XYZ file of N, CA and C in Angstrom:
747
model
N 13.437 -17.142 3.865
C 14.115 -16.398 4.927
C 15.098 -17.274 5.816
N 15.875 -16.580 5.959
C 17.402 -17.419 6.784
C 16.792 -18.070 8.453
N 17.039 -19.326 8.392
C 16.171 -19.652 10.155
C 17.496 -19.028 11.153
N 17.212 -18.557 11.800
C 18.314 -17.761 12.855
C 18.890 -19.449 13.652
N 19.982 -18.978 14.148
C 20.138 -20.094 15.061
C 20.081 -19.790 16.436
N 20.021 -21.256 17.145
C 19.279 -21.466 18.935
C 20.864 -20.365 19.718
N 20.437 -19.645 20.212
C 21.397 -19.205 21.094
C 21.561 -19.685 22.501
N 20.058 -19.700 23.219
C 19.716 -20.882 24.360
C 19.085 -21.730 23.606
N 19.231 -22.889 24.445
C 17.855 -23.633 24.507
C 17.564 -24.315 25.808
N 16.467 -23.983 26.277
C 15.842 -24.736 27.542
C 14.565 -25.993 27.396
N 15.281 -26.266 28.302
C 14.173 -27.479 28.502
C 13.733 -27.982 29.440
N 12.731 -28.043 30.178
C 12.503 -28.718 31.395
C 13.034 -27.746 32.635
N 13.383 -26.698 32.441
C 13.719 -25.429 33.425
C 12.744 -25.428 34.929
N 13.195 -26.004 35.928
C 12.446 -25.726 36.970
C 13.230 -25.478 38.611
N 13.042 -23.989 39.136
C 13.835 -23.392 39.712
C 12.904 -23.169 41.284
N 13.747 -23.285 42.191
C 12.810 -23.264 44.009
C 13.932 -22.529 44.575
N 13.459 -21.836 45.839
C 14.141 -21.149 46.727
C 13.545 -21.624 48.212
N 14.948 -22.621 48.754
C 14.649 -23.133 49.861
C 12.948 -24.141 49.499
N 13.045 -24.775 48.482
C 12.135 -25.422 48.213
C 10.895 -25.395 47.677
N 10.680 -23.750 47.329
C 9.292 -23.026 47.364
C 9.814 -22.927 45.847
N 8.568 -23.133 44.569
C 8.872 -23.263 43.427
C 8.800 -21.693 43.070
N 9.686 -21.766 41.926
C 9.229 -20.085 41.600
C 9.084 -20.651 39.998
N 9.482 -21.044 39.249
C 9.684 -21.896 37.647
C 9.368 -23.250 37.784
N 8.915 -23.502 36.992
C 7.990 -24.774 37.107
C 8.215 -25.207 35.569
N 8.945 -26.332 35.178
C 8.826 -26.867 33.744
C 8.991 -25.952 32.689
N 9.831 -25.227 32.574
C 9.622 -23.811 31.022
C 10.944 -24.540 30.035
N 10.294 -24.644 29.316
C 11.083 -25.023 27.554
C 10.695 -23.889 26.459
N 11.994 -23.657 26.796
C 11.863 -22.530 25.162
C 13.512 -22.459 24.272
N 13.552 -21.823 23.313
C 14.423 -21.699 22.821
C 14.789 -20.090 22.821
N 16.039 -18.831 22.335
C 16.021 -18.078 22.516
C 16.997 -17.838 20.984
N 16.813 -17.102 20.188
C 17.693 -17.123 18.717
C 18.792 -16.415 18.679
N 19.750 -16.894 17.600
C 20.694 -15.694 18.064
C 20.214 -14.440 17.046
N 20.779 -12.963 17.648
C 20.659 -12.224 17.029
C 19.142 -11.207 17.253
N 18.237 -11.784 17.726
C 16.974 -11.599 18.080
C 16.783 -10.773 19.511
N 15.705 -10.022 19.781
C 15.168 -9.508 20.756
C 14.256 -10.181 21.383
N 14.266 -10.701 22.712
C 13.722 -11.666 23.222
C 12.925 -11.671 24.404
N 11.684 -10.693 24.296
C 11.136 -10.363 25.218
C 10.545 -11.244 26.280
N 10.390 -11.008 27.426
C 9.495 -11.892 28.748
C 8.920 -10.821 29.325
N 7.203 -10.754 29.224
C 6.393 -10.460 30.385
C 5.785 -11.224 31.147
N 5.140 -10.422 32.116
C 4.435 -10.913 33.306
C 4.437 -10.059 34.433
N 3.419 -10.491 35.154
C 3.782 -9.534 36.523
C 4.495 -9.909 37.344
N 4.789 -9.583 38.416
C 5.618 -9.818 39.619
C 5.463 -10.843 40.158
N 6.626 -11.609 40.181
C 6.785 -13.017 40.631
C 6.637 -14.056 40.025
N 6.882 -13.504 38.405
C 6.460 -14.481 37.712
C 7.362 -15.681 37.141
N 8.494 -15.045 37.840
C 9.520 -16.184 37.731
C 10.435 -15.416 36.602
N 10.341 -14.620 36.009
C 11.067 -13.542 34.792
C 12.693 -13.397 35.216
N 13.056 -12.923 36.374
C 14.318 -12.641 37.056
C 15.175 -13.778 37.364
N 14.176 -14.684 37.474
C 14.676 -15.804 38.120
C 15.130 -16.545 36.836
N 14.716 -16.441 36.370
C 14.801 -16.939 34.414
C 16.381 -17.026 34.088
N 16.368 -15.699 34.234
C 17.600 -14.767 33.590
C 18.771 -15.253 34.449
N 18.492 -15.142 35.902
C 19.578 -15.630 36.592
C 20.232 -17.115 36.305
N 19.470 -17.994 36.118
C 19.703 -19.242 35.777
C 20.423 -19.443 34.478
N 20.471 -18.387 33.880
C 21.380 -18.439 32.733
C 22.978 -18.377 32.246
N 22.516 -17.774 33.351
C 24.937 -17.546 33.673
C 25.003 -18.359 35.032
N 24.241 -19.011 35.587
C 24.533 -19.374 36.255
C 24.663 -18.372 37.811
N 24.091 -18.028 37.924
C 23.829 -16.684 39.007
C 23.244 -17.429 40.226
N 22.667 -18.321 39.741
C 21.846 -19.030 41.354
C 23.296 -19.434 41.994
N 24.544 -19.498 42.118
C 25.286 -20.097 42.846
C 25.980 -19.040 43.749
N 25.404 -17.599 43.183
C 25.267 -16.252 44.377
C 24.069 -16.205 44.995
N 23.352 -17.096 44.878
C 21.667 -16.947 45.690
C 21.590 -18.364 46.319
N 22.142 -18.053 47.812
C 21.674 -19.178 49.100
C 20.275 -19.754 48.946
N 20.350 -21.108 48.478
C 18.885 -21.273 48.736
C 18.024 -21.549 47.228
N 18.969 -20.992 46.149
C 18.203 -21.189 45.193
C 18.324 -22.444 44.486
N 17.965 -23.400 43.642
C 17.772 -24.954 43.658
C 17.488 -24.566 41.464
N 18.472 -25.082 40.816
C 17.649 -25.508 39.308
C 17.896 -26.640 38.809
N 16.788 -26.799 38.241
C 16.802 -28.364 37.361
C 16.362 -28.054 36.535
N 16.976 -29.291 35.252
C 16.574 -29.725 33.873
C 17.720 -28.959 33.007
N 17.432 -28.644 32.226
C 18.596 -28.112 31.462
C 18.775 -26.704 30.351
N 20.132 -26.269 30.298
C 20.103 -24.663 29.537
C 21.321 -25.453 28.839
N 20.968 -25.118 27.222
C 22.834 -24.986 26.179
C 22.752 -23.424 25.971
N 23.943 -23.284 25.752
C 24.384 -22.029 25.496
C 25.330 -22.314 24.352
N 24.745 -21.984 23.093
C 25.912 -22.018 21.630
C 25.735 -23.812 21.798
N 25.131 -24.454 22.208
C 24.949 -25.878 22.133
C 25.908 -26.825 23.471
N 26.187 -25.735 24.226
C 26.921 -26.411 25.589
C 25.667 -26.284 26.604
N 25.854 -27.793 27.469
C 25.392 -27.282 28.712
C 25.867 -26.306 29.662
N 25.333 -24.979 30.023
C 25.943 -24.319 30.971
C 26.873 -24.267 32.128
N 25.788 -25.660 32.934
C 26.339 -26.375 34.106
C 27.633 -27.308 34.137
N 28.075 -27.419 33.331
C 28.964 -28.144 32.559
C 30.272 -27.384 32.309
N 29.887 -26.141 31.870
C 30.711 -25.353 31.384
C 31.667 -25.153 32.727
N 33.286 -24.997 32.404
C 33.931 -24.984 33.702
C 34.309 -23.559 34.391
N 34.991 -22.799 33.483
C 34.910 -21.431 33.627
C 33.883 -20.209 33.389
N 33.453 -20.576 34.942
C 32.174 -19.284 35.166
C 31.966 -18.176 34.797
N 33.209 -17.891 34.659
C 33.755 -16.457 34.490
C 33.759 -15.869 33.520
N 34.132 -16.470 32.802
C 33.986 -16.572 30.578
C 32.864 -16.751 30.399
N 32.014 -17.519 30.969
C 30.521 -17.596 30.665
C 30.179 -16.581 30.966
N 29.903 -15.751 31.916
C 29.395 -14.248 32.496
C 29.786 -13.623 32.029
N 31.112 -13.594 31.304
C 31.909 -12.469 30.186
C 30.944 -12.875 29.163
N 30.509 -13.539 28.581
C 29.853 -13.765 27.045
C 28.848 -13.436 27.310
N 28.106 -13.880 28.719
C 26.465 -13.043 28.777
C 26.103 -12.167 29.812
N 26.058 -10.983 29.406
C 26.037 -10.009 30.235
C 24.368 -9.379 31.091
N 25.012 -8.926 32.351
C 23.283 -8.890 32.728
C 23.093 -7.471 33.274
N 21.795 -6.732 33.371
C 21.582 -5.692 33.833
C 20.670 -5.550 34.600
N 20.726 -5.937 36.080
C 19.189 -5.707 36.763
C 19.058 -4.356 36.911
N 17.418 -4.414 37.291
C 16.953 -2.974 37.817
C 17.555 -2.330 39.086
N 18.485 -2.751 40.177
C 18.793 -2.125 41.007
C 20.863 -2.070 40.453
N 20.732 -0.892 40.152
C 22.469 -0.823 39.565
C 23.521 -1.056 40.798
N 24.317 -2.110 40.290
C 25.333 -1.950 41.449
C 26.631 -1.584 40.766
N 26.794 0.060 41.508
C 27.953 0.662 40.811
C 29.374 0.341 41.637
N 30.295 0.057 41.104
C 31.279 -0.148 41.889
C 32.200 0.845 42.453
N 32.900 0.832 43.605
C 33.609 2.136 43.990
C 34.631 2.901 43.166
N 34.395 2.981 42.127
C 35.833 3.312 40.875
C 35.146 4.831 40.342
N 35.639 5.093 39.768
C 35.515 6.212 38.581
C 33.971 6.110 37.640
N 33.973 6.951 37.283
C 33.029 6.624 35.881
C 33.733 6.110 34.810
N 34.881 6.637 34.543
C 35.580 6.011 33.635
C 36.025 4.767 33.573
N 36.386 4.180 35.118
C 36.950 3.067 35.494
C 36.068 1.914 35.439
N 35.062 2.487 35.931
C 33.179 1.714 35.884
C 33.839 0.611 34.378
N 33.944 1.710 33.309
C 33.530 0.440 32.237
C 34.754 -0.047 31.718
N 36.106 0.823 32.039
C 37.603 -0.237 31.512
C 37.597 -1.087 32.391
N 36.979 -1.566 33.343
C 37.771 -2.253 34.135
C 37.576 -3.809 33.559
N 36.588 -4.045 32.460
C 36.149 -5.415 32.151
C 37.398 -5.538 30.541
N 37.492 -4.548 29.574
C 38.391 -4.324 28.776
C 39.926 -4.827 29.593
N 39.869 -3.872 30.889
C 41.878 -4.077 31.573
C 41.444 -5.654 31.944
N 40.817 -6.271 32.521
C 41.217 -7.631 32.903
C 40.906 -8.236 31.673
N 40.234 -8.039 30.273
C 40.707 -8.664 29.174
C 41.996 -8.596 27.937
N 42.816 -7.782 28.998
C 44.125 -7.145 28.258
C 44.461 -6.037 27.742
N 43.155 -4.934 27.540
C 43.500 -4.077 26.676
C 43.986 -3.203 27.756
N 45.216 -2.565 27.224
C 45.823 -1.793 27.802
C 46.568 -0.156 27.849
N 46.039 -0.101 26.231
C 46.450 1.335 25.286
C 45.665 1.773 25.975
N 45.759 3.138 26.396
C 44.809 4.261 26.785
C 43.714 4.694 25.488
N 44.124 4.783 24.195
C 43.614 5.127 23.409
C 41.960 4.491 22.860
N 43.192 2.907 23.281
C 42.162 2.242 23.065
C 40.570 2.262 24.033
N 41.331 2.179 25.393
C 40.622 2.186 26.359
C 39.518 3.126 26.552
N 40.082 4.471 26.118
C 39.226 5.977 26.060
C 38.283 5.447 24.882
N 38.154 4.756 23.852
C 37.358 4.543 22.869
C 36.258 3.781 23.123
N 36.530 2.873 23.898
C 35.766 1.748 24.781
C 34.625 2.178 25.279
N 35.494 3.233 25.928
C 34.671 3.675 27.281
C 33.523 5.308 26.442
N 34.106 5.731 26.162
C 33.314 6.670 25.050
C 31.753 5.784 24.328
N 32.463 4.669 23.499
C 31.196 3.847 22.845
C 30.174 3.534 23.311
N 30.941 2.917 24.685
C 29.861 2.382 25.653
C 29.028 3.262 26.433
N 29.485 4.293 26.970
C 28.726 5.346 27.455
C 27.731 6.046 26.415
N 27.879 6.654 25.527
C 27.429 6.749 24.258
C 25.946 5.626 24.095
N 26.254 4.743 23.939
C 25.393 3.179 23.398
C 24.418 3.478 24.826
N 24.457 3.533 26.197
C 24.207 3.482 27.181
C 23.141 5.173 27.419
N 23.181 5.948 26.911
C 22.607 7.316 26.934
C 23.095 8.342 27.500
N 24.499 7.874 27.849
C 25.035 8.955 29.286
C 26.398 9.583 29.200
N 26.945 9.258 28.037
C 28.133 10.100 27.126
C 27.788 11.772 27.722
N 26.909 12.466 27.316
C 26.628 13.570 26.767
C 26.250 13.975 28.371
N 25.843 13.251 29.387
C 26.580 13.877 30.810
C 27.169 13.515 31.889
N 28.429 13.071 31.461
C 29.055 12.788 32.128
C 30.532 13.046 31.460
N 31.288 12.771 29.639
C 32.047 12.689 29.414
C 32.898 13.821 29.675
N 32.624 15.172 30.783
C 33.349 15.890 30.621
C 33.958 16.022 32.297
N 33.452 14.557 33.030
C 33.859 14.365 34.404
C 33.744 12.834 34.998
N 34.799 12.615 33.656
C 34.593 11.007 33.682
C 35.805 10.865 34.833
N 36.202 11.462 35.605
C 37.082 11.295 36.665
C 36.396 11.077 38.255
N 34.983 10.973 37.821
C 33.799 11.695 39.299
C 33.541 10.174 39.395
N 33.567 9.559 40.917
C 33.150 8.614 41.474
C 31.304 7.974 40.827
N 31.728 7.034 39.993
C 30.145 6.626 39.452
C 29.202 6.325 40.508
N 29.284 6.191 41.918
C 28.296 5.974 43.119
C 27.388 7.309 43.084
N 28.473 8.365 42.523
C 27.667 9.927 42.734
C 26.983 10.260 41.845
N 26.619 9.500 41.238
C 25.224 10.002 40.133
C 24.065 9.528 40.861
N 23.304 9.785 39.959
C 21.844 9.685 40.068
C 21.584 8.318 39.930
N 20.374 7.739 40.005
C 20.080 6.673 40.414
C 19.742 6.057 38.679
N 19.212 6.950 37.913
C 19.281 6.472 36.701
C 20.385 6.456 36.160
N 20.712 7.073 36.768
C 22.222 7.793 35.586
C 23.510 6.165 35.613
N 23.213 5.689 37.189
C 23.974 4.788 37.611
C 23.557 3.402 36.683
N 21.871 3.345 36.688
C 21.607 2.435 35.874
C 22.179 2.465 34.640
N 22.373 3.224 34.017
C 23.386 3.281 32.855
C 24.309 3.166 32.851
N 24.895 3.651 33.445
C 26.401 3.441 34.042
C 26.542 1.561 34.158
N 25.668 0.952 34.807
C 25.816 -0.419 34.692
C 25.707 -0.472 33.295
N 24.670 -0.458 32.569
C 24.697 -1.076 31.301
C 26.314 -0.576 30.745
N 26.538 0.288 30.358
C 27.548 0.759 29.789
C 28.960 -0.075 30.041
N 28.704 -1.207 31.342
C 29.954 -1.582 32.206
C 29.373 -3.273 31.268
N 27.786 -3.550 31.275
C 27.756 -4.493 30.648
C 28.257 -4.990 29.293
N 27.945 -3.789 28.203
C 28.435 -3.209 26.756
C 29.791 -3.465 26.528
N 31.186 -2.840 27.984
C 31.864 -2.773 27.683
C 32.821 -4.552 27.547
N 32.220 -5.501 28.267
C 32.418 -6.861 28.095
C 32.116 -7.467 26.864
N 31.809 -6.950 25.426
C 31.336 -7.260 24.550
C 30.812 -8.657 24.539
N 29.441 -8.809 25.275
C 28.701 -9.516 25.596
C 28.224 -10.536 23.954
N 27.913 -11.712 24.070
C 27.267 -12.235 23.018
C 25.285 -12.411 22.844
N 25.473 -12.352 24.761
C 24.228 -11.870 24.913
C 23.797 -10.491 25.772
N 23.078 -9.816 25.900
C 22.896 -8.848 26.916
C 21.400 -9.026 27.076
N 21.827 -9.749 28.637
C 20.111 -9.542 29.763
C 19.866 -8.252 30.388
N 18.660 -8.161 29.876
C 18.170 -6.862 30.208
C 16.941 -7.189 31.690
N 16.783 -6.700 32.898
C 16.098 -6.951 33.970
C 15.021 -5.374 34.222
N 13.978 -5.024 33.400
C 13.466 -3.865 34.005
C 14.832 -2.635 33.657
N 15.330 -2.662 32.702
C 16.417 -1.185 32.532
C 16.052 -0.345 32.638
N 14.528 0.244 32.610
C 14.238 1.695 32.325
C 13.341 1.540 33.738
N 13.370 1.119 34.405
C 12.666 1.566 35.807
C 13.436 2.477 36.616
N 14.317 3.268 36.125
C 14.406 4.505 36.782
C 14.925 5.214 36.053
N 14.747 5.554 34.371
C 15.246 6.176 33.308
C 13.949 6.869 32.933
N 14.504 8.531 32.607
C 13.137 8.839 32.388
C 12.688 8.399 30.839
N 10.963 8.846 30.371
C 11.273 8.463 28.907
C 11.647 9.102 27.916
N 12.099 9.931 28.022
C 13.214 10.272 27.044
C 14.214 9.424 26.374
N 15.124 9.655 27.965
C 16.224 8.855 27.767
C 16.226 7.024 27.554
N 15.025 6.729 27.940
C 14.504 5.471 27.709
C 14.350 5.176 26.219
N 13.751 6.013 25.595
C 13.197 5.576 24.350
C 15.197 5.911 23.381
N 15.460 7.026 23.334
C 17.158 6.770 23.046
C 17.818 5.428 23.288
N 18.112 4.575 24.589
C 18.254 3.443 24.743
C 17.595 1.933 23.937
N 16.313 2.218 23.597
C 15.486 1.674 22.486
C 16.040 1.343 21.354
N 16.191 2.335 21.193
C 17.193 2.913 19.544
C 18.340 2.201 19.832
N 19.502 2.572 20.638
C 20.410 1.726 20.568
C 20.300 0.321 20.566
N 19.384 -0.191 21.240
C 19.163 -1.556 21.757
C 18.328 -2.389 19.826
N 17.689 -1.788 19.001
C 17.596 -1.724 17.874
C 18.856 -2.071 17.055
N 19.455 -1.141 17.487
C 21.084 -1.045 17.079
C 21.757 -2.455 16.642
N 21.770 -2.463 18.666
C 22.883 -3.603 18.885
C 22.619 -4.904 18.326
N 21.169 -5.443 18.500
C 20.638 -7.084 17.636
C 21.661 -7.191 16.807
N 21.733 -6.486 15.681
C 22.567 -7.101 14.938
C 24.345 -7.519 15.475
N 24.575 -7.433 16.766
C 25.848 -7.510 17.117
C 25.540 -8.610 18.110
N 24.506 -8.562 18.664
C 24.217 -9.549 19.919
C 22.792 -9.759 19.923
N 22.219 -10.939 20.689
C 21.141 -11.838 21.320
C 20.819 -10.600 22.742
N 19.585 -10.034 22.377
C 19.669 -9.650 23.883
C 18.344 -10.102 24.212
N 18.370 -10.362 25.507
C 16.942 -11.011 25.877
C 16.360 -9.944 27.579
N 14.974 -9.540 27.165
C 14.466 -8.268 27.701
C 13.409 -8.782 28.528
N 13.439 -8.334 29.761
C 12.316 -8.484 30.776
C 11.981 -7.178 30.803
N 10.391 -7.122 30.928
C 9.819 -5.900 30.881
C 8.550 -5.811 31.822
N 8.311 -5.244 32.295
C 6.960 -5.013 32.415
C 5.906 -4.561 31.817
N 6.273 -3.542 30.907
C 5.941 -2.325 30.403
C 5.490 -3.156 28.947
N 4.376 -3.986 28.822
C 4.017 -4.648 27.659
C 4.447 -3.701 26.057
N 4.113 -2.233 26.408
C 4.068 -1.806 25.280
C 5.953 -1.688 24.545
N 6.316 -1.586 25.634
C 7.976 -1.738 25.223
C 8.529 -3.275 24.944
N 8.146 -3.983 25.311
C 7.987 -5.496 24.998
C 7.522 -5.204 22.834
N 6.572 -4.668 23.053
C 5.699 -4.838 21.603
C 6.867 -3.839 20.503
N 7.499 -2.575 21.133
C 8.617 -1.846 20.500
C 9.540 -2.571 19.750
N 9.987 -3.510 20.972
C 11.532 -3.721 20.650
C 11.551 -5.069 20.093
N 10.626 -6.105 20.737
C 10.785 -7.658 20.911
C 10.578 -8.076 19.567
N 11.321 -9.207 18.968
C 11.070 -9.622 17.940
C 9.771 -10.888 18.412
N 10.293 -11.548 19.228
C 9.193 -12.497 19.587
C 9.631 -12.462 21.299
N 8.373 -13.048 22.212
C 7.850 -12.726 23.355
C 7.192 -13.858 23.698
N 7.515 -13.719 25.170
C 7.445 -15.060 26.047
C 6.312 -14.266 27.233
N 5.435 -15.008 27.488
C 4.706 -14.463 28.296
C 4.925 -15.457 29.644
N 5.252 -14.839 30.988
C 5.613 -15.790 32.072
C 4.333 -15.481 33.194
N 3.733 -16.556 33.813
C 2.409 -16.216 34.992
C 2.935 -17.074 35.773
N 3.007 -17.169 36.946
C 2.834 -18.020 38.524
C 4.166 -19.028 38.367
N 5.548 -18.590 37.230
C 6.031 -19.927 37.538
C 6.271 -20.420 36.463
N 5.304 -20.348 35.492
C 5.057 -21.296 34.100
C 5.585 -20.187 32.978
N 5.657 -20.885 31.409
C 5.967 -20.084 30.593
C 4.849 -19.852 29.954
N 3.698 -19.353 30.000
C 2.278 -19.400 29.145
C 1.827 -19.767 27.375
N 2.687 -18.818 27.205
C 2.961 -19.205 25.509
C 4.246 -18.138 25.399
N 4.685 -18.283 24.063
C 5.599 -17.921 23.269
C 5.426 -17.546 21.747
N 5.509 -15.829 21.111
C 4.959 -16.088 19.731
C 5.862 -14.842 19.357
N 5.228 -14.784 17.494
C 6.066 -13.459 17.288
C 5.007 -12.108 17.635
N 6.105 -11.331 18.461
C 5.342 -10.294 19.036
C 4.362 -9.197 18.794
N 4.709 -9.050 17.228
C 3.372 -8.508 16.611
C 2.538 -9.045 16.675
N 1.926 -10.448 16.155
C 1.145 -11.076 16.015
C 0.548 -11.283 17.183
N 1.086 -11.676 18.324
C 0.385 -11.545 19.758
C -0.304 -10.297 20.197
N -0.055 -9.220 19.909
C -0.423 -7.479 20.197
C -1.402 -7.717 19.463
N -1.475 -8.348 18.464
C -2.545 -8.051 17.075
C -3.854 -9.353 17.639
N -3.519 -10.083 18.766
C -4.285 -10.792 19.295
C -4.441 -12.549 19.001
N -3.150 -12.883 18.376
C -3.167 -13.922 17.751
C -2.126 -14.607 18.496
N -3.543 -15.213 19.946
C -2.621 -15.408 20.983
C -3.245 -17.177 21.349
N -2.712 -18.133 21.925
C -3.301 -19.076 22.379
C -4.277 -19.383 23.339
N -3.762 -18.335 24.836
C -4.255 -18.303 25.974
C -5.020 -17.282 26.361
N -6.247 -17.190 26.975
C -7.407 -16.096 27.459
C -6.217 -15.546 28.860
N -5.508 -16.602 29.432
C -4.383 -15.740 29.923
C -3.666 -14.842 29.666
N -2.904 -14.950 28.637
C -1.643 -14.037 27.651
C -2.834 -12.565 27.092
N -4.623 -13.246 26.374
C -4.862 -12.010 25.891
C -5.059 -10.997 27.223
N -5.790 -11.147 28.415
C -5.781 -10.528 29.434
C -4.652 -9.718 29.771
N -3.923 -10.435 30.378
C -2.289 -9.397 30.446
C -2.294 -8.321 29.712
N -1.957 -8.997 28.264
C -1.897 -7.789 26.947
C -2.504 -6.711 26.994
């Protein structure tokens, strides 16, 4: 079996908000072309962990980060072009943030900023990303409509399509299915399994069975600590080190 390269190497990561700890001394690695699941109850530190990976803490007043995060062998805190970093690490949070643009322009924005100008190429990117987000069949005939007029679940999928349009190396999903119906959730899950060959996916979910279906390895967070990391199927079959993990699963 070929050993996978590290995409992220996290060492002694601690995060606090105005001095109140959210994560304490977390060390783990995320490997290339894997789906890495993170499970745990609310306020376990899962979302804070994602924010630190692409330096979104710089948009969060009072959030402080210590420790080391390496991305492709480089310290993320020392990468000068933070916008290029975030283009490589796409993120979708639970509450969609729609841009005041048409559905088409929401998805085409990142490719245009990257220099894509040909309409045919943009059309292909928009359709591909909307299909991957399980949204094309619902909006393909009204791409000029405002994205902000879509339902909550559709806006969530539009946000996913926008993240995919950046062609990221890493896609971070924080409770992506919270506003999506079960049938559509399963369609998106099928797409994520296919995307693993193209990128690394970090999946934060409160639905432990979703982690079991998708993740190659899973980390269990509790109270700001990473209690345990293991091969997902082995963990769900009871091969865990901590009783805390066993109880949560």
